[in-house]
Amino acid sequence: MSLTSSMVDVRSGRLPAELTSFIGRHAELAEIVRLFDRCRLVTLMGPGGVGKSRLAVRAAARLGESFDDGVRFADLAALHEPSLLAAAVGEAAGMPDQPPGAALDALVRHLADRRMLLVLDTCEHLVDACAMLAEVLLRNAPGLRIIATSRRPFDVPGEHTLVVAPLARPEPGRYDPAEPCESVTLFADRAAAVVPGWTLTDDNRPAVALLCHRLDGIPLAIELAAVQVRALSVEQIVTRLDSRLLHVRGRRSGLPRHQTLRAAVDWSHELCTPGERLLWARLSVFAGDFDLEAAERVCADEELPSTEICELVAGLVAQSIVMRVDRGGAVRYRMLDTIREYGAERLAGAGETERFRARAFDWFAAMVQAAGPELATPAQPHWLAWFRREQANVRDMFDYGIRSAGDEDLARTALATGRVFALQGLIGEARHWSARVLESRGELPGPDGTEVLALTGLLAVLQNDLDDARGLLRRAEERAVRHEDLRGLGYVREVQGVAALYADGPDEATRLLAEAHDLHARSGTADVLVPITDVFLAVACALGGDPATAVRHAGEALRATEAAGELWCRSYALCVRGLAVALGGDPAAGLSDLRAGLRMKNDLDDRLGVALAFDMAGCCLVMLGDAAGGARLLGAADRARDYTGTSLFGPQHRLLRGVYEAQAAETLGDGLYRRAYESGAALDAGVAVAEALD
């Protein structure tokens, strides 16, 4: 992979953009295309820095037009939890969100009828899990093809491995300047990028050729060397590198190319200042990309003051050890895996790994805990955007915390992280982490422990796992009653009310939610999940045939959230008020509320909320006589709901939905209805949102 290749957005699954020129590899590209004529899994193998990822991206781009359902890219470098592999790959492949335990079956169903090329990048640290996943998917999805990159083969039936060789390099004494050479071209290209105007000349060409030969044509090593032309001549680079290579080859065993890359990284490390070396090692604790503030908070101490971090990061960027990444207008930084692994070795050698892993946990745990109370304020969009950027680091932090943090700190972190996951519609992953906390620690202490049980119960309800939810809620209720915990009991009654909405019907749900509303008021609880009680009350009343009361409860939620400056609950309240107004006889006014709610949900990237808005807006369109438009939105709603792994709000919701499905089918005829529904289900999420708002 190029040192300057872009950060991959795993959520979107798009191929990463190529930010530097792609040089050579014509034979390998042709061979990958040829292999896919007779196999379905090609694993690109080779040491770190040889260019496997870059080649996979270029090959996927070339092959992409052959696949009706396109190409999806899953960057697995920051994923260290094998149980999340299927869910992470599914997310990249556009699969609905699922609990990790159900993700493999869901991914098989999702891909079964698709013609898609899937790129699994950086698999070696999860090779057993990746091998199993690839074998299961290929057996069950005949239209699927996979390109994987790994330092180790999968060793599964049907796999064809292609060893990615270094770039062609000059042979000493036999280099003909008239013949193009890939490694020399790469060095010249990258050197010109760091020193404008630098070119190959008759004077420096022999030294460049010798350097590329010494570096065995390994792209990462060549790029690291090219950066040094800022300060050194090519002849000086060769002289300094030669001494490093002789030292490494004289004392290490193993493949020469691994030794060469190690030598290049060793040499780059040697050229850094002591402060840059220290920061390089400490930055290795970040699982994903990071911002300057995180680097200052986690990596600084008396030996490395925070006031020096910015300048040191800039120095590492200048030497291509750290790369600048722009994400959503925010400047962030990352290291390639090879560079990060080297830093981690240095950190371990200094006996500092545990200290800085703990500091990373402290920083990210403090951030998500700070987010908790602010999720009910105008700062909510800021925190949700922060979470989207930091998701890889938060996952890694949480995994460390489950194994190492104190119970009270873990409980606070679990509550805040669970809320942020849930507000993004990532119900399956939120449930996974909550379940891991409870499995590893049992019941956590204090009121926070009660709330963790209730929140985990809510996540189970949203995924229609009512048996698991009831067991969690019984435990939470016993604790809250025993300790006279009104706040905790308020959450328990709230979740019990939602569970009743899914199972027992609106009357029981209304009773429990009303009790929860009273308990929240008595305990003075101010939280993003408090006004949602009124939203669920409005849903229960609307489904129970009392739209006027539903409008009143939704209005109470709107007033509370508008006063607080909160958006997530407010957008739900708008959607539910829209449905209630429509059921009360004014579908045009209801649709206006629903569109306002949908805009907010789309801006917040709340997948579950978008699904609900589609569903209710589709019903409104049917009421207004647009049966085809309504059917399309109902199809889009089901696809979006499947994406979150959630279901409709119980039998009354299904009954109501069925009424408008039947009305649309009667107007259009079954065949036209089915075609309209299926066309809506096939819409890209952004296109569906634009259509619903039109």
XYZ file of C-alpha atoms in Angstrom:
694
model
C 0.000 0.000 0.000
C 1.185 3.490 -0.733
C 2.199 5.564 2.227
C -0.341 8.151 1.180
C -3.288 5.942 0.344
C -6.513 7.166 1.868
C -8.266 5.938 4.957
C -10.968 3.420 4.081
C -14.506 4.089 5.208
C -15.491 0.579 6.336
C -19.081 1.629 6.913
C -19.596 2.667 3.324
C -17.532 -0.215 1.884
C -16.327 1.933 -1.019
C -12.916 1.396 -2.542
C -10.401 3.860 -1.085
C -9.301 6.661 -3.359
C -5.825 6.458 -4.843
C -4.009 9.627 -3.886
C -0.701 8.814 -5.578
C 0.174 7.339 -8.948
C -0.050 3.577 -9.419
C 3.181 2.282 -10.855
C 3.828 -1.043 -12.557
C 2.115 -4.318 -11.594
C 0.796 -4.946 -15.117
C 1.619 -8.668 -14.997
C 0.016 -9.136 -11.559
C -3.139 -7.295 -12.606
C -3.459 -9.465 -15.687
C -2.909 -12.591 -13.608
C -5.633 -11.632 -11.107
C -8.089 -11.103 -13.953
C -7.071 -14.457 -15.445
C -7.418 -16.267 -12.129
C -10.993 -15.075 -11.690
C -11.881 -16.882 -14.899
C -11.335 -20.170 -13.053
C -11.582 -19.480 -9.312
C -13.549 -17.344 -6.860
C -11.008 -16.580 -4.126
C -7.654 -14.957 -4.829
C -5.396 -14.240 -1.866
C -2.617 -11.733 -2.492
C 0.282 -12.729 -0.261
C 3.527 -11.098 0.667
C 5.321 -9.267 3.464
C 4.185 -5.942 4.843
C 5.006 -3.045 2.563
C 5.122 -5.011 -0.685
C 1.957 -3.365 -2.034
C -0.762 -5.996 -1.543
C -3.518 -3.562 -0.575
C -2.770 -1.120 -3.365
C -2.770 -3.947 -5.917
C -6.059 -5.317 -4.550
C -7.737 -1.928 -4.879
C -6.509 -1.439 -8.443
C -7.562 -4.977 -9.431
C -10.990 -4.515 -7.851
C -11.477 -1.246 -9.720
C -10.583 -2.968 -12.983
C -12.917 -5.920 -12.326
C -15.764 -3.937 -10.809
C -17.807 -3.424 -13.965
C -18.219 -7.200 -14.276
C -20.286 -7.380 -11.087
C -23.922 -6.304 -11.101
C -23.810 -5.480 -7.377
C -20.442 -3.771 -7.546
C -17.346 -3.937 -5.366
C -17.207 -3.682 -1.582
C -14.067 -3.097 0.477
C -13.573 -4.179 4.099
C -10.436 -2.854 5.792
C -9.862 -5.257 8.686
C -6.658 -3.717 10.015
C -8.287 -2.101 13.055
C -10.557 -5.065 13.847
C -9.189 -7.351 16.557
C -12.350 -9.118 17.719
C -12.978 -12.278 15.616
C -16.606 -12.415 16.757
C -17.213 -9.044 15.045
C -15.715 -10.121 11.715
C -18.945 -11.164 9.990
C -20.721 -8.024 11.200
C -17.858 -5.777 10.044
C -17.675 -7.418 6.620
C -21.454 -7.296 6.396
C -21.447 -3.589 7.164
C -18.951 -3.012 4.356
C -21.076 -5.175 2.055
C -24.213 -3.132 2.775
C -25.794 -5.756 5.030
C -28.373 -4.860 7.687
C -26.978 -4.417 11.203
C -27.210 -7.664 13.162
C -26.200 -9.034 16.565
C -22.718 -10.525 16.089
C -24.052 -14.003 16.852
C -26.516 -13.766 13.962
C -24.295 -11.816 11.587
C -22.826 -14.777 9.693
C -26.219 -16.251 8.796
C -27.498 -12.788 7.876
C -24.447 -12.120 5.706
C -24.956 -15.418 3.883
C -28.576 -14.459 3.161
C -27.542 -10.953 2.128
C -24.989 -12.184 -0.416
C -26.758 -15.339 -1.572
C -28.265 -13.850 -4.737
C -25.794 -11.049 -5.379
C -23.029 -10.772 -7.963
C -20.430 -8.897 -5.989
C -16.667 -8.589 -5.632
C -15.596 -8.375 -2.001
C -12.127 -7.177 -0.980
C -10.954 -8.354 2.450
C -7.886 -6.261 3.253
C -5.311 -7.104 5.956
C -6.444 -10.540 7.101
C -3.310 -12.043 8.645
C -4.184 -11.225 12.269
C -7.629 -12.817 11.804
C -6.633 -15.450 9.283
C -8.538 -18.378 10.830
C -11.746 -16.382 11.162
C -11.318 -14.915 7.670
C -10.717 -18.366 6.202
C -13.883 -19.745 7.773
C -15.897 -16.726 6.680
C -14.617 -16.888 3.097
C -15.359 -20.606 2.814
C -18.907 -20.242 4.161
C -19.689 -17.260 1.930
C -18.316 -18.841 -1.221
C -20.255 -22.059 -0.617
C -23.528 -20.194 -0.192
C -23.212 -17.201 -2.539
C -22.389 -18.439 -6.062
C -22.177 -14.917 -7.491
C -19.559 -13.788 -4.959
C -15.851 -13.366 -5.693
C -13.248 -12.438 -3.071
C -9.857 -10.759 -3.226
C -8.036 -11.038 0.092
C -4.715 -9.582 1.213
C -2.768 -11.450 3.866
C 0.712 -12.395 4.924
C -0.605 -15.953 5.381
C -2.809 -18.083 3.101
C -6.363 -19.053 4.064
C -5.785 -22.704 3.090
C -9.424 -23.261 2.125
C -10.774 -25.187 -0.880
C -10.720 -23.204 -4.106
C -8.219 -20.594 -2.903
C -5.619 -19.419 -5.400
C -2.702 -17.553 -3.910
C -0.679 -14.963 -5.774
C 2.578 -13.924 -4.191
C 2.969 -10.188 -4.725
C 6.572 -9.686 -5.714
C 8.514 -6.491 -5.116
C 8.758 -4.087 -8.009
C 11.284 -4.751 -10.722
C 14.683 -3.455 -9.629
C 17.905 -2.669 -11.466
C 20.731 -5.178 -11.459
C 24.091 -3.669 -10.494
C 26.281 -3.045 -13.490
C 23.522 -4.013 -15.925
C 21.096 -1.107 -15.556
C 20.067 0.438 -18.862
C 18.593 3.940 -18.338
C 16.692 3.554 -21.594
C 14.703 0.638 -20.144
C 11.953 1.699 -17.697
C 12.268 0.156 -14.239
C 9.293 0.160 -11.849
C 11.209 0.692 -8.625
C 13.251 3.554 -10.069
C 10.087 5.143 -11.440
C 8.453 4.857 -8.008
C 11.402 6.474 -6.242
C 11.509 9.328 -8.741
C 7.772 9.926 -8.488
C 7.775 10.046 -4.685
C 10.949 12.102 -4.449
C 9.460 14.705 -6.804
C 6.387 14.804 -4.577
C 8.401 15.773 -1.489
C 10.954 18.022 -3.269
C 9.239 19.884 -6.122
C 11.433 19.929 -9.185
C 13.478 16.868 -8.219
C 14.140 14.686 -11.267
C 16.242 11.764 -12.350
C 19.449 12.951 -13.984
C 22.492 11.291 -15.458
C 24.303 12.208 -12.241
C 21.860 10.731 -9.709
C 20.424 7.844 -11.758
C 23.172 5.322 -10.838
C 22.687 6.036 -7.146
C 18.901 5.687 -7.451
C 19.329 2.391 -9.269
C 21.708 1.118 -6.584
C 19.343 2.258 -3.833
C 16.336 0.482 -5.380
C 18.440 -2.662 -5.760
C 19.547 -2.471 -2.126
C 15.882 -2.083 -1.075
C 14.854 -5.182 -3.055
C 12.165 -3.215 -4.902
C 9.881 -3.128 -1.817
C 7.503 -0.173 -2.352
C 7.215 0.849 1.308
C 10.977 0.791 1.763
C 11.472 2.839 -1.416
C 8.904 5.405 -0.340
C 10.507 5.736 3.099
C 13.848 6.333 1.409
C 12.407 8.840 -1.067
C 11.215 11.043 1.770
C 14.834 11.543 2.832
C 15.726 13.525 -0.294
C 14.460 16.528 1.641
C 17.668 16.423 3.659
C 20.106 14.064 1.908
C 21.446 13.358 -1.533
C 20.658 9.957 -3.010
C 24.318 8.999 -2.601
C 24.133 9.811 1.119
C 20.950 7.768 1.434
C 22.649 4.760 -0.162
C 25.694 5.028 2.089
C 23.629 5.264 5.272
C 21.258 2.500 4.228
C 24.068 0.130 3.273
C 25.432 0.161 6.809
C 21.963 -0.563 8.188
C 21.350 -3.444 5.733
C 24.680 -5.080 6.503
C 23.933 -4.863 10.213
C 20.478 -6.403 9.869
C 21.492 -9.156 7.455
C 24.422 -10.062 9.607
C 22.396 -10.670 12.735
C 18.921 -11.773 11.637
C 17.552 -14.920 10.090
C 14.529 -15.102 7.815
C 13.574 -13.935 4.359
C 15.825 -11.253 2.884
C 12.860 -9.133 1.824
C 11.547 -9.061 5.386
C 15.047 -8.100 6.500
C 15.216 -5.358 3.892
C 11.911 -3.818 4.945
C 12.917 -4.068 8.585
C 16.190 -2.380 7.728
C 14.376 0.441 5.920
C 12.047 0.999 8.846
C 14.960 0.697 11.300
C 16.805 3.300 9.300
C 13.822 5.642 9.183
C 13.568 5.204 12.945
C 17.259 6.026 13.331
C 16.813 9.238 11.341
C 14.047 10.420 13.674
C 14.812 12.606 16.651
C 14.588 10.976 20.102
C 11.229 12.683 20.658
C 9.873 11.457 17.322
C 10.976 7.896 18.105
C 9.258 8.025 21.471
C 6.046 9.393 19.981
C 6.115 6.815 17.160
C 6.093 4.021 19.741
C 3.333 5.581 21.820
C 1.088 6.325 18.822
C 0.970 2.577 18.139
C -1.711 2.203 20.840
C -4.298 3.817 18.533
C -6.242 1.114 16.687
C -7.498 3.538 14.021
C -6.755 7.071 12.955
C -6.536 9.749 15.645
C -6.570 13.497 16.110
C -3.967 15.785 17.622
C -5.828 16.171 20.912
C -5.931 12.413 21.445
C -2.209 12.182 20.691
C -1.508 14.919 23.230
C -3.694 13.386 25.926
C -2.538 9.791 25.514
C 1.123 10.152 24.569
C 2.381 13.137 26.558
C 4.085 12.945 29.946
C 7.056 14.558 31.687
C 9.439 12.925 29.227
C 7.368 14.047 26.228
C 5.505 17.298 27.088
C 2.168 17.923 25.388
C 3.470 21.238 24.034
C 5.896 19.280 21.829
C 3.420 16.756 20.411
C 2.199 18.930 17.531
C 5.712 19.609 16.249
C 6.692 15.951 16.633
C 3.600 14.770 14.743
C 4.469 17.221 11.977
C 7.969 15.756 11.877
C 6.618 12.204 11.579
C 4.249 13.334 8.821
C 7.148 14.934 6.964
C 8.980 11.586 7.076
C 5.898 9.584 5.981
C 5.820 7.675 9.268
C 2.440 9.238 10.057
C -0.065 10.139 7.345
C -2.512 13.003 7.424
C -6.121 11.952 6.800
C -9.048 14.321 6.215
C -12.326 12.860 7.472
C -15.485 14.912 7.385
C -13.521 18.159 7.394
C -11.460 17.059 10.417
C -7.686 16.656 10.217
C -6.600 13.304 11.570
C -3.563 11.040 11.416
C -2.831 7.345 10.938
C 0.021 4.891 10.525
C 0.279 1.949 8.146
C 0.100 -1.420 9.888
C 3.773 -2.151 9.277
C 4.749 1.161 10.852
C 2.330 0.707 13.749
C 3.604 -2.819 14.424
C 7.156 -1.526 14.506
C 6.168 1.152 16.995
C 4.332 -1.424 19.107
C 7.492 -3.555 19.223
C 9.462 -0.557 20.418
C 6.818 0.238 23.040
C 6.824 -3.361 24.283
C 10.617 -3.396 24.360
C 10.521 -0.375 26.648
C 7.998 -2.122 28.937
C 5.458 0.653 28.315
C 2.647 -1.134 26.469
C 0.305 -1.579 29.418
C 0.806 1.985 30.655
C -0.125 3.565 27.331
C -2.938 1.122 26.588
C -4.376 2.151 29.949
C -3.919 5.820 29.070
C -5.728 5.287 25.775
C -8.589 3.635 27.660
C -8.704 6.494 30.160
C -8.891 9.082 27.374
C -11.567 7.453 25.253
C -13.564 6.300 28.281
C -13.512 9.867 29.616
C -14.684 11.153 26.240
C -17.629 8.773 25.930
C -18.548 9.406 29.560
C -18.473 13.151 28.889
C -20.699 12.539 25.874
C -23.383 10.818 27.988
C -25.073 13.863 29.583
C -24.441 16.027 26.508
C -26.381 13.677 24.230
C -29.505 15.430 25.510
C -28.188 18.905 24.551
C -27.326 20.876 21.395
C -23.913 19.157 21.535
C -25.512 15.872 20.433
C -24.535 16.109 16.700
C -20.960 16.936 17.689
C -20.675 13.801 19.813
C -22.285 11.558 17.218
C -19.858 12.836 14.577
C -16.970 12.330 17.023
C -18.075 8.744 17.584
C -18.236 7.991 13.862
C -14.636 9.163 13.519
C -13.405 7.294 16.604
C -15.342 4.044 16.243
C -12.250 1.839 15.712
C -10.522 3.354 18.749
C -13.659 3.083 20.883
C -14.021 -0.597 20.008
C -10.409 -1.256 20.943
C -10.752 0.790 24.118
C -13.867 -1.107 25.142
C -12.196 -4.471 24.553
C -9.292 -3.396 26.768
C -11.656 -2.043 29.429
C -13.629 -5.274 29.680
C -10.392 -7.066 30.521
C -8.674 -4.439 32.636
C -10.845 -1.576 33.907
C -12.441 -1.303 37.324
C -16.102 -2.274 37.584
C -17.417 1.227 38.270
C -15.425 2.818 35.458
C -16.488 0.062 33.075
C -20.160 0.487 34.014
C -20.056 4.233 33.291
C -18.243 3.609 30.016
C -20.660 0.854 28.974
C -23.675 3.086 29.565
C -22.298 6.007 27.581
C -20.965 3.848 24.741
C -24.199 1.879 24.519
C -26.187 5.080 24.163
C -23.989 6.391 21.371
C -24.133 3.084 19.495
C -27.920 3.004 19.889
C -28.369 6.595 18.714
C -26.531 5.622 15.524
C -28.873 2.683 15.001
C -26.026 0.195 15.628
C -28.254 -1.919 17.836
C -26.505 -5.232 17.146
C -23.048 -3.979 18.042
C -24.307 -2.111 21.097
C -25.895 -5.333 22.299
C -22.702 -7.302 21.615
C -20.589 -5.067 23.842
C -23.201 -4.869 26.614
C -23.505 -8.658 26.616
C -19.713 -9.025 26.806
C -19.599 -6.694 29.798
C -22.235 -8.727 31.643
C -20.668 -12.065 30.693
C -17.223 -11.021 31.873
C -18.180 -9.190 35.067
C -21.587 -10.507 36.074
C -23.631 -7.671 37.539
C -21.784 -4.412 37.866
C -22.077 -2.462 41.120
C -24.365 0.421 42.027
C -27.114 2.217 40.104
C -25.023 2.156 36.923
C -25.034 -1.629 37.066
C -28.829 -1.633 37.200
C -28.990 0.727 34.253
C -26.602 -1.464 32.219
C -29.035 -4.359 32.672
C -31.992 -2.180 31.620
C -30.162 -0.777 28.575
C -29.106 -4.264 27.481
C -32.740 -5.305 27.869
C -33.854 -2.430 25.630
C -31.394 -3.491 22.936
C -32.748 -7.032 23.102
C -36.331 -5.740 22.773
C -35.437 -3.688 19.706
C -34.123 -6.866 18.104
C -37.310 -8.707 19.143
C -35.487 -11.011 21.578
C -38.136 -10.682 24.262
C -37.112 -13.728 26.303
C -33.606 -12.384 26.850
C -35.024 -8.941 27.585
C -37.404 -10.253 30.255
C -34.581 -12.021 32.098
C -32.426 -8.890 32.091
C -35.316 -6.716 33.228
C -36.203 -9.047 36.109
C -32.661 -8.740 37.416
C -32.687 -4.969 36.954
C -36.065 -4.599 38.673
C -34.975 -6.672 41.679
C -31.892 -4.484 42.116
C -33.792 -1.215 41.721
C -36.500 -2.218 44.224
C -33.983 -3.589 46.737
C -31.938 -0.376 46.677
C -34.947 1.987 46.365
C -33.403 3.287 43.149
C -36.118 5.432 41.522
C -33.911 6.384 38.591
C -33.094 2.755 37.835
C -36.712 1.692 38.294
C -37.769 4.412 35.855
C -35.528 2.908 33.173
C -36.805 -0.587 33.993
C -40.444 0.467 33.606
C -39.605 2.310 30.385
C -38.038 -0.775 28.815
C -40.814 -2.994 30.159
C -43.263 -0.665 28.451
C -41.417 -0.937 25.154
C -41.333 -4.715 25.542
C -45.090 -4.709 26.157
C -45.562 -2.698 22.971
C -43.770 -5.484 21.091
C -45.606 -8.339 22.808
C -48.605 -7.576 25.002
C -50.261 -4.696 23.232
C -50.721 -0.946 23.652
C -52.796 -0.994 26.855
C -50.121 -2.656 29.001
C -47.441 -0.579 27.271
C -49.316 2.633 28.078
C -49.595 1.717 31.766
C -45.905 0.871 32.145
C -44.682 3.862 30.140
C -46.882 6.222 32.152
C -45.335 4.814 35.339
C -41.867 5.299 33.842
C -42.737 8.916 32.980
C -43.738 9.526 36.614
C -40.591 7.842 37.980
C -38.323 9.882 35.694
C -40.020 13.064 36.918
C -39.769 12.086 40.603
C -36.093 11.135 40.334
C -35.201 14.239 38.305
C -33.523 12.136 35.624
C -32.259 14.217 32.711
C -31.046 11.970 29.942
C -31.433 11.446 26.196
C -33.545 8.330 26.884
C -36.043 10.129 29.161
C -38.143 12.054 26.587
C -38.283 8.934 24.419
C -40.717 7.622 27.050
C -43.299 10.122 25.791
C -42.506 9.107 22.215
C -43.246 5.459 22.998
C -46.381 6.538 24.870
C -47.464 8.332 21.713
C -46.784 5.182 19.669
C -48.815 3.062 22.103
C -51.745 5.497 21.984
C -51.631 5.800 18.193
C -51.587 2.027 17.747
C -54.282 1.666 20.387
C -56.708 3.847 18.433
C -56.324 7.123 20.373
C -54.515 9.500 17.971
C -55.493 12.633 19.910
C -53.692 11.447 23.057
C -50.801 10.305 20.895
C -50.474 13.846 19.509
C -50.441 15.198 23.068
C -47.653 12.862 24.225
C -45.598 13.552 21.104
C -46.075 17.264 21.715
C -44.740 16.889 25.264
C -41.636 15.183 23.910
C -41.215 17.943 21.322
C -41.453 20.687 23.911
C -38.943 18.979 26.207
C -36.421 18.338 23.435
C -36.775 21.771 21.854
C -36.070 23.380 25.228
C -32.979 21.188 25.645
C -31.781 21.648 22.060
C -31.810 17.878 21.478
C -32.446 16.341 18.018
C -32.564 12.537 18.220
C -35.681 12.239 20.416
C -37.199 15.318 18.788
C -37.003 13.741 15.351
C -38.729 10.599 16.663
C -41.412 12.766 18.246
C -41.998 14.518 14.917
C -42.347 11.182 13.132
C -44.775 9.741 15.668
C -46.787 12.968 15.807
C -46.951 12.840 12.023
C -48.393 9.339 12.142
C -50.886 10.278 14.846
C -52.031 13.376 12.951
C -52.455 11.272 9.810
C -54.451 8.632 11.679
C -56.551 11.466 13.099
C -57.629 12.433 9.572
C -54.997 14.875 8.225
C -52.381 12.831 6.324
C -50.993 15.909 4.521
C -50.086 17.595 7.829
C -48.804 14.285 9.119
C -46.533 13.874 6.107
C -45.076 17.325 6.738
C -44.062 16.293 10.280
C -42.668 13.018 9.010
C -40.500 14.729 6.416
C -39.136 17.107 9.037
C -38.299 14.145 11.263
C -36.703 12.247 8.391
C -34.412 15.179 7.569
C -33.122 15.147 11.140
C -32.731 11.379 11.191
C -30.786 11.441 7.949
C -28.510 14.225 9.221
C -27.870 12.234 12.413
C -27.222 9.039 10.434
C -29.786 7.233 12.612
C -30.602 4.153 10.558
C -33.402 2.911 12.794
C -35.079 6.332 12.750
C -34.814 6.563 8.963
C -36.544 3.171 8.652
C -39.401 4.297 10.919
C -39.847 7.558 9.002
C -39.958 5.710 5.664
C -42.572 3.320 7.042
C -44.885 6.024 8.370
C -44.410 8.300 5.359
C -45.310 5.392 3.075
C -48.586 4.919 4.963
C -49.323 8.653 4.635
C -48.771 8.556 0.866
C -51.211 5.668 0.575
C -53.761 7.681 2.593
C -53.221 10.591 0.203
C -53.906 8.403 -2.833
C -50.306 7.884 -3.994
C -50.345 4.093 -3.739
C -47.256 3.565 -5.912
C -45.165 6.116 -4.001
C -46.361 4.642 -0.716
C -45.473 1.111 -1.795
C -41.960 2.237 -2.791
C -41.395 3.836 0.605
C -42.697 0.754 2.402
C -40.140 -1.291 0.464
C -37.400 1.205 1.372
C -38.543 1.050 5.010
C -38.221 -2.714 5.178
C -34.760 -2.620 3.657
C -33.651 0.082 6.111
C -35.215 -1.783 9.029
C -33.478 -4.997 8.015
C -30.251 -2.997 7.972
C -30.664 -2.298 11.687
C -31.719 -5.842 12.560
C -34.897 -4.560 14.226
C -38.603 -5.181 13.687
C -41.963 -3.430 13.720
C -43.468 -2.327 17.058
C -45.412 -5.495 17.753
C -48.675 -6.916 16.405
C -50.609 -3.622 16.320
C -47.916 -1.988 14.214
C -47.898 -4.962 11.855
C -51.692 -4.794 11.659
C -51.638 -1.063 10.875
C -48.916 -1.528 8.292
C -50.935 -4.377 6.749
C -53.982 -2.134 6.331
C -52.080 0.309 4.113
C -50.246 -2.429 2.239
C -53.609 -3.982 1.406
C -55.047 -0.596 0.407
C -52.111 0.075 -1.924
C -52.306 -3.427 -3.411
C -56.042 -3.035 -4.004
C -55.483 0.283 -5.792
C -52.569 -0.908 -7.924
C -53.245 -4.595 -8.262
C -50.966 -7.193 -6.709
C -48.465 -7.247 -9.570
C -47.941 -3.493 -9.765
C -47.841 -3.243 -5.974
C -45.131 -5.885 -5.762
C -43.059 -4.182 -8.460
C -43.375 -0.804 -6.734
C -42.472 -2.331 -3.366
C -39.454 -4.170 -4.761
C -38.223 -1.090 -6.624
C -38.327 0.825 -3.322
C -36.493 -1.979 -1.515
C -33.739 -1.770 -4.148
C -33.195 1.983 -3.686
C -29.932 3.291 -2.310
C -30.577 4.860 1.110
C -29.713 8.369 -0.076
C -31.980 8.088 -3.115
C -34.815 6.790 -0.928
C -34.424 9.735 1.469
C -34.478 12.221 -1.420
C -37.607 10.582 -2.834
C -39.361 10.621 0.537
C -38.587 14.325 0.970
C -39.693 15.269 -2.552
